[in-house]
Amino acid sequence: MEMNRYMKKPRLEEVAYEYVLKCIQENRLKMGDFVSQQELAQELNMSRTPIRAAITKLSGEGYIRMLPYHGAFVAFYKDLPAKGWDQG
């Protein structure tokens, strides 16, 4: 059908964002894990630029912690209780 021609493809940044967020939510990337832009770029077959933008967005949302000169790490996943904190 001709409408398919006019449908927008998702931006690479959005694809990377959804992929990394899903990895965090499914515990494939765990709290404290290093988030490698190079590895993600290879897995998703894209450049590091959209990966970097996605990581920055996730950092703003609290999923990833960016440390200068060290890189990006998975932060505490905010929808899960901290281990031991909920057990008086």
PDB file of C-alpha atoms in Angstrom:
ATOM      1  CA  MET A   1       0.000   0.000   0.000  1.00  0.00           C
ATOM      2  CA  GLU A   2       1.195   3.533  -0.683  1.00  0.00           C
ATOM      3  CA  MET A   3       0.784   4.733   2.905  1.00  0.00           C
ATOM      4  CA  ASN A   4       3.790   2.633   3.913  1.00  0.00           C
ATOM      5  CA  ARG A   5       5.934   4.962   1.848  1.00  0.00           C
ATOM      6  CA  TYR A   6       4.920   7.888   4.063  1.00  0.00           C
ATOM      7  CA  MET A   7       5.293   6.147   7.412  1.00  0.00           C
ATOM      8  CA  LYS A   8       8.225   7.498   9.400  1.00  0.00           C
ATOM      9  CA  LYS A   9      10.993   5.173  10.432  1.00  0.00           C
ATOM     10  CA  PRO A  10      12.006   5.473  14.076  1.00  0.00           C
ATOM     11  CA  ARG A  11      15.066   7.632  14.592  1.00  0.00           C
ATOM     12  CA  LEU A  12      18.228   5.708  15.464  1.00  0.00           C
ATOM     13  CA  GLU A  13      18.389   7.517  18.806  1.00  0.00           C
ATOM     14  CA  GLU A  14      14.901   6.201  19.635  1.00  0.00           C
ATOM     15  CA  VAL A  15      15.870   2.657  18.623  1.00  0.00           C
ATOM     16  CA  ALA A  16      18.976   2.816  20.817  1.00  0.00           C
ATOM     17  CA  TYR A  17      17.019   4.322  23.727  1.00  0.00           C
ATOM     18  CA  GLU A  18      14.359   1.584  23.630  1.00  0.00           C
ATOM     19  CA  TYR A  19      17.008  -1.153  23.339  1.00  0.00           C
ATOM     20  CA  VAL A  20      19.118   0.040  26.285  1.00  0.00           C
ATOM     21  CA  LEU A  21      16.048   0.690  28.442  1.00  0.00           C
ATOM     22  CA  LYS A  22      14.757  -2.819  27.682  1.00  0.00           C
ATOM     23  CA  CYS A  23      18.162  -4.297  28.584  1.00  0.00           C
ATOM     24  CA  ILE A  24      18.021  -2.502  31.939  1.00  0.00           C
ATOM     25  CA  GLN A  25      14.414  -3.495  32.613  1.00  0.00           C
ATOM     26  CA  GLU A  26      15.068  -7.129  31.708  1.00  0.00           C
ATOM     27  CA  ASN A  27      18.192  -7.130  33.902  1.00  0.00           C
ATOM     28  CA  ARG A  28      20.534  -7.872  30.996  1.00  0.00           C
ATOM     29  CA  LEU A  29      22.320  -4.705  32.076  1.00  0.00           C
ATOM     30  CA  LYS A  30      22.493  -4.777  35.861  1.00  0.00           C
ATOM     31  CA  MET A  31      23.066  -2.030  38.391  1.00  0.00           C
ATOM     32  CA  GLY A  32      26.709  -0.984  38.261  1.00  0.00           C
ATOM     33  CA  ASP A  33      27.393  -2.500  34.822  1.00  0.00           C
ATOM     34  CA  PHE A  34      29.503  -0.435  32.440  1.00  0.00           C
ATOM     35  CA  VAL A  35      27.515   0.700  29.389  1.00  0.00           C
ATOM     36  CA  SER A  36      29.826   0.410  26.391  1.00  0.00           C
ATOM     37  CA  GLN A  37      28.894   2.704  23.519  1.00  0.00           C
ATOM     38  CA  GLN A  38      31.109   0.709  21.182  1.00  0.00           C
ATOM     39  CA  GLU A  39      29.501  -2.651  22.048  1.00  0.00           C
ATOM     40  CA  LEU A  40      25.974  -1.233  21.751  1.00  0.00           C
ATOM     41  CA  ALA A  41      26.852   0.348  18.407  1.00  0.00           C
ATOM     42  CA  GLN A  42      28.052  -3.033  17.131  1.00  0.00           C
ATOM     43  CA  GLU A  43      24.977  -4.869  18.487  1.00  0.00           C
ATOM     44  CA  LEU A  44      22.594  -2.369  16.887  1.00  0.00           C
ATOM     45  CA  ASN A  45      24.683  -1.850  13.745  1.00  0.00           C
ATOM     46  CA  MET A  46      24.778   1.932  14.076  1.00  0.00           C
ATOM     47  CA  SER A  47      27.293   4.628  14.915  1.00  0.00           C
ATOM     48  CA  ARG A  48      28.044   5.732  18.461  1.00  0.00           C
ATOM     49  CA  THR A  49      26.316   9.117  18.001  1.00  0.00           C
ATOM     50  CA  PRO A  50      22.723   7.863  18.483  1.00  0.00           C
ATOM     51  CA  ILE A  51      23.957   5.553  21.273  1.00  0.00           C
ATOM     52  CA  ARG A  52      25.519   8.525  23.060  1.00  0.00           C
ATOM     53  CA  ALA A  53      22.279  10.528  22.693  1.00  0.00           C
ATOM     54  CA  ALA A  54      20.233   7.624  24.092  1.00  0.00           C
ATOM     55  CA  ILE A  55      22.608   7.208  27.042  1.00  0.00           C
ATOM     56  CA  THR A  56      22.383  10.935  27.771  1.00  0.00           C
ATOM     57  CA  LYS A  57      18.583  10.751  27.752  1.00  0.00           C
ATOM     58  CA  LEU A  58      18.601   7.689  30.036  1.00  0.00           C
ATOM     59  CA  SER A  59      21.012   9.490  32.335  1.00  0.00           C
ATOM     60  CA  GLY A  60      18.563  12.370  32.616  1.00  0.00           C
ATOM     61  CA  GLU A  61      15.842   9.892  33.554  1.00  0.00           C
ATOM     62  CA  GLY A  62      17.990   8.285  36.256  1.00  0.00           C
ATOM     63  CA  TYR A  63      18.612   4.902  34.615  1.00  0.00           C
ATOM     64  CA  ILE A  64      22.273   5.550  33.824  1.00  0.00           C
ATOM     65  CA  ARG A  65      24.961   7.419  35.729  1.00  0.00           C
ATOM     66  CA  MET A  66      27.618   9.181  33.688  1.00  0.00           C
ATOM     67  CA  LEU A  67      30.957   9.675  35.406  1.00  0.00           C
ATOM     68  CA  PRO A  68      33.504  12.028  33.824  1.00  0.00           C
ATOM     69  CA  TYR A  69      36.616  10.200  32.577  1.00  0.00           C
ATOM     70  CA  HIS A  70      35.081   6.828  33.506  1.00  0.00           C
ATOM     71  CA  GLY A  71      32.032   6.388  31.267  1.00  0.00           C
ATOM     72  CA  ALA A  72      28.423   5.397  31.796  1.00  0.00           C
ATOM     73  CA  PHE A  73      27.124   2.870  34.304  1.00  0.00           C
ATOM     74  CA  VAL A  74      23.681   1.471  35.032  1.00  0.00           C
ATOM     75  CA  ALA A  75      22.279   3.303  38.025  1.00  0.00           C
ATOM     76  CA  PHE A  76      19.818   1.911  40.548  1.00  0.00           C
ATOM     77  CA  TYR A  77      16.702   0.874  38.606  1.00  0.00           C
ATOM     78  CA  LYS A  78      14.115   3.211  40.067  1.00  0.00           C
ATOM     79  CA  ASP A  79      11.100   0.890  39.702  1.00  0.00           C
ATOM     80  CA  LEU A  80      12.616  -1.858  41.853  1.00  0.00           C
ATOM     81  CA  PRO A  81      13.012  -1.634  45.635  1.00  0.00           C
ATOM     82  CA  ALA A  82      16.567  -1.532  46.909  1.00  0.00           C
ATOM     83  CA  LYS A  83      17.624  -4.937  48.187  1.00  0.00           C
ATOM     84  CA  GLY A  84      17.219  -5.082  51.917  1.00  0.00           C
ATOM     85  CA  TRP A  85      15.723  -1.589  52.264  1.00  0.00           C
ATOM     86  CA  ASP A  86      12.135  -2.816  52.289  1.00  0.00           C
ATOM     87  CA  GLN A  87      12.881  -5.425  54.952  1.00  0.00           C
ATOM     88  CA  GLY A  88      12.640  -3.418  58.205  1.00  0.00           C
TER      89      GLY A  88
END
